[in-house]
Each structure stands twice: as C-alpha cells, then as structure tokens.
Amino acid sequence: MPILVVLVALVGLPTVKAADWWDDFSNNLATDLAPFLSLFGEQITKQYLSESITYLDYFIFATAPMGILTAVVSAIRVCGSPSLRALIGRAQEGGGSAEAELCSSTSWDVCELFNNGGIARVFGRPKILEVVYKREGLTHEPKDMETATGSMKDMFAPNLSLNVSIKKPHQLVPPAIAVVGFVLQGGVIAFAVVVTYYLKWEKEGQLPGPYAGPSFIGGTSLLWLGIYLCAFVIGQSTEERIFERHGQHSTLYWLQPGGQVLGDQTFGSFAYNDNADPLQQYTTSWKGESNRSQLAVWGVVGITLSGFIFQFVGLRGIHSAISVAQLGAILVMSAARAALRMQRLKADSNCLASCGQDVLGHELDWLALDMGKKDIDEGLGSSSSTPSNPKLTRRHYWRFSGSADGVSFKKPPTPADNGARAARNLWAYRTQLARLTASPPPHVKMSPAQNFEAEMVQVRRMARGLANAIEAVSNEVYFKATLSDSTPHAANNCHWSFKCNIRHKESPLVPKVETDYTAKSTDAILYLTLHREVHGIKEVRSLWKLDQKEAIEAILGLWIWSLKSDTDRAVGFRAVGDQVIRSSGVPISKIVSTDQDNPRQRLEQWWQDQASPPYCYAAELKGNGVRDPNAIWNVSISPGIRVLRRFSDQCDHRNACTRVFGWHNARAEDPPITSVWLTEPPSTLIESCAQEIFGSFFRDIMDIVDDMGKVDVQVVQGKCRLSNRLVSDVLQTFADSELGSRHDGLLCIAPSIVAYQIRTKRTSLMDAAESGSLEAVALLLQDGHKSGTRLNAQNIKGQTALSLAAANGNEGVVRRLLEEDGVQMDLQDLGGRTALWRAAANGHSEVVRILVNNGGADFKQPDHDGRTPIIVATDNWHDTVVRTLLVLGQRRGFRTFQRGVGLQNPEHEKKANDFFDNYENFGYSREQSLMEESRNAQRAGNLKVALLSTGLAVNRAAGQWFDGLQAWPSSKNFIDGDNTDDSDGMGTDLARLLIKTCPDIDLFIAKVTCDRMGQGLSAHIVAKAISWCAAEYGADIIIIPLGFDGPQPEIETAIKHALEGGRPPVLMAAVGHDRMRPYPASHQHIIGIHAVDGEGRDIGISPAPLEDDDNFSTLGSGIEVSWEYSTPVEHGSPYATVVAAGITTYLLDYVQQVATLTEEDRRWLRSPDGVRELLRLVSTKQHGYRFIAPWEVWGDDVKAEEIGNLVGAIVRRRKKA
C-alpha cells in the first residue's frame, strides 16, 4: 500500500526533466535537512516512546516529529504481524525485545533495575521489592498472607522508569508544550500559505509549482496523524493504572538486592524512597492482550509514509524559508520533548551507596531499620529524628540480647513502654518483609520479582534451619521428656521470651578511633510464639509450629546487620595500630562454663564419638556484670589467665579484641560473673548468632523438663561418656538444620543439659547405676573425689543411685554399690519408697535377695501409702518376689488386699456398689420393657459358662451362695485327682460374682491351679482344660482369669482347635494386673478385659490401650466378697473378666428375646465375632478403653423394639459383609 501511494503521488506531479530535478536536488541539499532530520533520530525516539502513556504524550510526539522511520519501525515491531515484521527484517524477533526498547510496561520477560545511577530495562526475572509503608494506624499484628496479597496476582516487576527515574514536571507543563508545538507546526503551515499564495516568493527565479503548497500542507497533516497513530498503537499495547496520593502519611520504598547477574551485567544493591519528595501519582504498566487488527497497523504505516513523502515533495517545491521554519520547529519541539524527560534520578539517590559491599545480603534488614528509625528515636525519648551535630549521622540498631523470662503458656503482656513497642515494631517490619520476599504458598499468586532467592538474603537459609530446629526441639522435648507438673499438657500456645536492645548512635560517616560517640539504648522483652492445632472431637493435637517462621529471619537478620553496621571502635591487632576494623571482623569466643570447680568434668562426659572436647582457657571478666553478646571485649594477658575488659575509651587499642557468645549458659539470677572458661569455635558470625538463639531457647525449654529420660553411660578411653535419646535427637536436629556440626551443637546444648542435671540433682553415678553400666559405676566410685561423686546423693525426687539401680534390676551395680562404706540402704524418696520397695514393685527378685542378704535392707519399711515391699509385690502379681521375701523371713499370706491399702478404699467400693445398682436397675427396666411391649418370646435355654480357676468351695457357707441356681455348678480337677475344693478362695469368689451378675447360666468350674498367685500353674493343664470345656462340656463362654508372660504353644493349639469346632466358644481372658499384657489375653481371637473402676476410669493396673484392639473394660475394683478366706474387698482384671462374662450372658439371653433372628443368626450372635459386635454396641469410650456398661447406651427411654431392630441391623450388616 505505501508503494502504491508513492506511485500515485509521482504520477500526479508536474512533469519535469530528470536532469533538472537531479540538479535542483543536489544544489539545494541544505533545504532538505529538515525532512532528513525528521526522518532519523532513533535513540531519542525510542526513549520518548518507552515513557509515553497518555494521549498528550502522543500529541507532543507527533508535533514537528523527529525519528519518523523509527516510529514506523517501532509500531511494526510492537503491533505488526510476522509478515509485516519481515519487511523490516524483524520476522524472528520476540515480543520481549520490542517491549524492552519501546514500551513502558514490565512483564514476565522484562524488568527494570537500577544500574550505576540509571534505570536499565533488562530481560529475565530479576528481584526487586516495592512496598508501601504507612506508620500511622499500624497494629503490627500478623496479617493473613492470602488476604494481604490477593490483589497482587497480576502484578509484575515495579515500574521504576515511570515512578523513580523521571521526576514528573508540573501538571501544566505538558499542556503548555503541546500548545507550543501546535502553534509552531500550525505557524509553519500558515507561513507556507502566506509565502506561497500571498507574498508569492519565488524559488530560483520562479514561482513554486501549484503542487508544492498543497503537497506540503497535506503531507504535514498526514504525517502528524500517522506519527500520532504510531505512538498511539505502541502506547495502547500496554495497560496502565494510576493511583493518586491522598494525604502525606505513607512512604514508597523500592529495594533491589545486590549481586544479581543478568547476562554480562552485575547489578548492585539499590534502595530508594519518596520520603523527601512524596510521589503524587503512582503508575503501573503491563503488556495488554494483542487483539488489534493488522489492517489498522498497515493503515498507520501507510498514512505515516505517505505523509512524509508528500511533505518531502512539498518542501522541495516550496520556498526554502519553509524548510528552515520546519527545521526550527523540529529542533524546538525536540528540545521541549527532551525537557519533559530531563529531570532524572540522581546518581547519589541510592540510599545504599554509602554502605558499600557490606550491605550485600542485608538489604531487607537495612530497610526495616530505615522504616523503624522514627520508632527507635521515639522509643529512646529523642525529640528530634536528626543528629544534634550536622557533621554526624545517626545510626540505628536492633540487637538480640539473650533469653528473658523463659517459656510460658500464658498470653504474653502487651508492650507497655515506647522502647518495647519500638522493638516490637521493628521486628514486625522485618518479619513482614521476610514474608513478602519469601516463596509464597502454592495457592497464593505473587509477583516473581519480589520472591528473593535464599542466596540474596544472607541469613535466610540459616534462619530457616533455625526455625525448623526450634520447632523440632519443641516437639522432641514436649513428647519425649517428662514435663514439670506446672506445664499445661493441653496448652495450644507456647511463648518464648527473649531480650533485645534498640539503640541509636551519632557518629561520623567514616568511623575514627579517637571519636566520641553519643548513643542511647534501651532493652525490651519480646515473645516468640509456637502453636499447635486441635483436630476432631477427640481433640487430637498436632505438632508445635512457629506462628511465623519469618520472625526467626527477622531476629537473625536485624541482629547480624546491627553488628556488622556498628561503628564501635573495634580495637585492632598490634600490627594494625589505630586502624578501625569492622565489627563483623571481630574474633569470636564462646563461654563453655561459668563454674570454676572442675568446669569441664560434666561437659566432657557428654562429648561423643570419642572426640576430644574443645580447648578451653580461663578468663577473668571485668565488665561490671555485663552479659551481652553484642559487647566487644579488650583482651590482655596476665600471668596464667586472660583478662577481658569491656571495650571503652580506657582500653588499650593495641591489644586484641573479641566478642563473647554463650551467655545463655549463665542465668540472670546468678551472681555477677567474674570468671569463665572460654573456647574459640571455628564458627562464623552468622553461625554464632544462630547458635546463641538456639542455645537460649533450648536452655529455657529445658527448664520445664522434670525428667529427660534414661541416660546411658559408657566408658570410652578411661572416661565416662553420657548419652541420651533426647540429647541425640536434638544434636541430630541441630546438624540436619545446618546450624553447625554436632560438636557445635554440643557446645550449645551441653551446658543446658548440665544445668538440668544440677537443677534435678542428678549425678553421673545415678545415670550409670540406672543404665546398668557396672564399669562406669566402678570408675566413678574409684575417682569419686575428682568426679564429685557422692554415694548417697538424692535427686530432686529423693532417689539415690542404689534405688535407681534396684528399680531397674541391675544386679551387678547393686552389688558394687553395697561394697562401698557408708551406703545407706533405706533412704526413702519423696513417696517413701526405698531401694528394696522399688525392686519389689518391679519384680526384680534377685535384687530383692541381694538387698536383704548383703545389705540388710528393711523389708518392713512401708511407703507413704502404707504399702510394704511384700504388699506392693503382691499387688503387682510378682509372686516370685513374694516367695523370696517370705523365704527371707517375712511370712505373709497371698491375699494382701486390706481396707485402706492400695486400691482398697471407700471411693472404689462406692463406685462398685453404684455399678451393680445401675446394672440391677438396667435388668429390671429391660424386663419391664418386655412386659409392656407384650414380648413373651421363649428363651433359648441357659448358656454354658466355663470358669478356669482355683476350684469351688463345698462348705455350707459357700453353698448358700448357689441356693438360687437351677443346678449346682459342676467342676473338674485338671491338676491331679478328683478334689475340686477351693483352698485359696479365688475360684469361689469369681463363681459367686458370676452368679451375681447373671444367675441364669449353667456354670462349670475347671480347677487348673491351687492359689491365685499361680504357683505351679502349667500351660499344659490350662490347654487341657480349654480343650475339655470346648469339646466335652460344650461351653458357650470360657473365662480365663489368669495369664502367662508369653505365648504358650500348647494353649495356642487348644484355642485353635476350640475355635475350629462346630460351635466355637467365646473365650474371655484377663488383661494383666501390673500394666503388662499377658497371654492368652494377647491372642488375637481372645476377648481381653481390662480392669477399671465403676465409672470406667483407669485404676493403674491395666496396660495402655492398643490402637488395633477393642480394649474392652469393666468393673474390676472395690468388689465385695464374703468368703471366709477372702478379704472383704477385691480388685483385679480376673474380677473384671467375670463381670464382663456375666453381662455378656445376660445380653445374649435378652437380645434373642427382643430381636427377630433365624437360627443361623442366633449361632452367629453367640460366636466370638457376634459377641464382639454386641459388646461394642453396649460400651462407651472411656480413657482409651471401651467401658462395658449397657445402661449408659440403652437407658430407660430405649424400648425393646428399638434394641431388637438395632441387633437385627448388626446381623444384616454381617450378612452383607
């Protein structure tokens, strides 16, 4: 189309001789300067186009234009099709190149960065942060990430050129330039009309041809329109949003992390804000969707080229004065356009220019301090935010100072003073900056330009590891250690308090040694919060998590930058003289111990992997009680010791200096520290700061630990080495979090572990005795004075090394301790328990024998509850211990349950009586319901129940119990002979209890043992009894109120054959009596019964419930018996098993009357699976167990018909399965 226009124009021109035209052209080259000048001007055209976003910008650009070719080519590059771009040799050019050169937008491909005083548009996705800070009205409470950034999903990198690079002129200037341009261009046209048609100036002696005037006027108009449209299509390819400022209370910040490499360029750190000159309009620009018609682009190109050709031809034919006038207009408008963009960002506008390379990686920390400097000044009571001396600069600092009040589970107080609020505000600023620049969750869309890589923030990787370590250690301590009674186990929030220091200091820009510094500072206490969620009705609590992990980065970043940017005079080395070295270069020392009495003894014992502990040296501190990791100490050497003086003007600047970490090893309540043991770790400043925070947190959380678990002791290279599961896990967490090596971790936590040992009065001898390390015990006793071993020392619970060894059954250790002179056998702990008592309670018969025979222990010594060793052994079914004590001189019957001892107390008896009252009322109400609903179904007959026990009493008193039975219980002796008489009484007790629970049964007693302690109990006899009861007697339910320590093959076979018979019986067994799970109750096909009180509460004798088991339980304590050889009240899982069996037989009889069942259904309901389903139906969850109490489920308001329907549904569900 442009070629066609040119041809038409040439045809319409008057015919001239080719030679004359060429002569005129060459002779009048000066007059052609105006059109040629307007044709070129590439760079200034691109610059103006890339910063044009308004119609007024387009108008100014089109008036007396320069760079016509560039404008046409630019329009094609931005909006043209591939075929159109091929005409200019740009067919393979991507959209990013054209956008970077010609558009005002930023996108996924194009970004703007500060580079050596200017703004560069570059390719790629560099990182730059743009934030708005409004100090007034901030609450500094954590905001929801998604809510706060939900509107940012379409944002790209910030537009620096539109908002930072160019200082916008007064709002009247652009319209004025547009008017001037219009007047100039219009004046040139008017001048052409006057000269040509009124003054009729001649050109080379002849009047201009008739085509010249119209061609110039029309061409200039077409050219203006074409250039305007070129700028228009380029400008409208982007979309802009402009925000107007309302008020002057907010500040815009732009922050560019240094060290970014794009292509061959490295971009430095950059920060800028509009605090001094508030930005009145904020503009964002992004590339829009390209839906413009290509025909329109062709039209724009055609109009522009046609206009230029007609203008060029007109200028050639018209008087030369017009060309000069047009040239003047072009020059004037070019200068005007340049003036609009002349005020640019100054080279010294970079706020980070004075920080040099030190700020690299700490840009966010600098920004947070810059935002909060007014908070700090107000917090320190400064009336002015500017230095008192104009030659000085005021620097601001935020520094971590150690732990404060430890760990708390109460809501922390709100900061009351300005200093604390200022410290919290700065922490909040830096935390929010960390959140803004971190990788967002997948559901949150944010600009990739502000997602800083971990390498761009110097502390980010270390802070993430530290945050993970704090969370992991919190969970390890909370779930693996025994916490103090004051610690709320159901708490969902945990708050760790720490101290920080805010400070400002006026000093020269370039620090000097002999300069006085004016500084103000104050301390504040802040709180780091961990929380855990509660899920579901069961209130299952999740793991501890930090409320804001970014808060750790804020602490670490602000602290380290404050240290690095501190201009304190850090004295140099001798060779350095008065030279000032930066705080980041100060050597680091670490406190190992503040104890001067054998300081390394305890710490060395925790050293692992056969590695030598670090070299330590003694040092004397002269700092007026200062405990601050931020202080710098001047080091001098005195005979035999190093002296550290806090850095001051009186220090000798020629001496060495150091920064001391490890202050968490000394508590605030301790007396002023005057001497310490130090080491010089190989850690960097960042590692040392992170380890200081971790060590402070660990020290505080260990303060809520009462027992961190068993400590194992080994002898390595002639020295005792301690290990503990919790300590090992914490060290592994430390190493996995990349906070340092395991040796660094030991330096952090070992002093806290030693402090825990001192607080709990736990000695290495106790640990060795408890773990059973005879070699370590011997070594510690041999070198007792050096190791500080005290034989009869008691820990915080009153336990001694002997009692711990006895409780764990460590026979060799007990013998070795008894060999020592002065050992006290009968020292009691806080519960009144002696070493013998603890050995008896845990079933260690050999230790009991050793203590009595070798040490003469008093086995009559009761605890504070009145239980002697033999009583507690009997309570816990440790018959071997009981027999050992009897042989050793204390003759006592097996039945030791007396009123007021152990579980025999009025509270348990009352609950048991209430249980039976509820059960009786339940049976009565069920019978009433049957009669009211006219249900007269016939019973299926009595169920057969077999009880394996000690036999059945045949005397008259016992016989009175069974007068109400339809038939006298049958019995059989499976031990020897035919005598089934119960000489122990337990079998009779259980039989009576079973009849009391359900009298409508046929009862069979199988005598398998002669005493309740199981003396002479044989697996063969029990197996024979189970097989006979199942095959010969045809029992529906077999009760096994006894157990073995582990599986018995003969019993296993008997159970298998019984269950494979034609009518498998239901086998019910007692689940332990000393928190152990015996056999056969542990068999998968046995219904195990746990003993609880009458309300379903654990009474301390049943093992913990299993996840994959029904864990049935019922009444097993406070049960009254009245046989002549029995105690008045009994307890235990055998009684609970009998009660459960009685309730089961009654329920089977009842539900078969109320439910419509086939004979097959009845058989299934009486099977082990059917009984399990029935017991699940009538039990309720209580403390992890299924408490069998049918009245809790089927109250008086539940009708028999409803129960029948429910049972029928269970049967139908079984059939579908």
mmCIF file of C-alpha atoms in Angstrom, residues 40-50 66-67 70 334 337-338:
data_model
loop_
_atom_site.group_PDB
_atom_site.id
_atom_site.type_symbol
_atom_site.label_atom_id
_atom_site.label_comp_id
_atom_site.label_asym_id
_atom_site.label_seq_id
_atom_site.Cartn_x
_atom_site.Cartn_y
_atom_site.Cartn_z
ATOM 1 C CA PHE A 40 16.027 9.911 11.727
ATOM 2 C CA GLY A 41 16.716 10.266 15.497
ATOM 3 C CA GLU A 42 16.411 6.666 16.607
ATOM 4 C CA GLN A 43 17.502 6.769 20.267
ATOM 5 C CA ILE A 44 15.611 9.848 21.341
ATOM 6 C CA THR A 45 12.506 8.458 19.636
ATOM 7 C CA LYS A 46 12.744 5.104 21.419
ATOM 8 C CA GLN A 47 13.331 6.816 24.733
ATOM 9 C CA TYR A 48 10.296 9.059 24.370
ATOM 10 C CA LEU A 49 8.036 6.251 23.149
ATOM 11 C CA SER A 50 9.008 3.955 26.036
ATOM 12 C CA MET A 66 11.797 13.619 14.720
ATOM 13 C CA GLY A 67 12.547 9.925 14.117
ATOM 14 C CA THR A 70 11.964 4.794 13.981
ATOM 15 C CA SER A 334 12.839 18.050 20.168
ATOM 16 C CA ARG A 337 10.324 16.788 24.472
ATOM 17 C CA ALA A 338 13.763 16.293 25.965
#
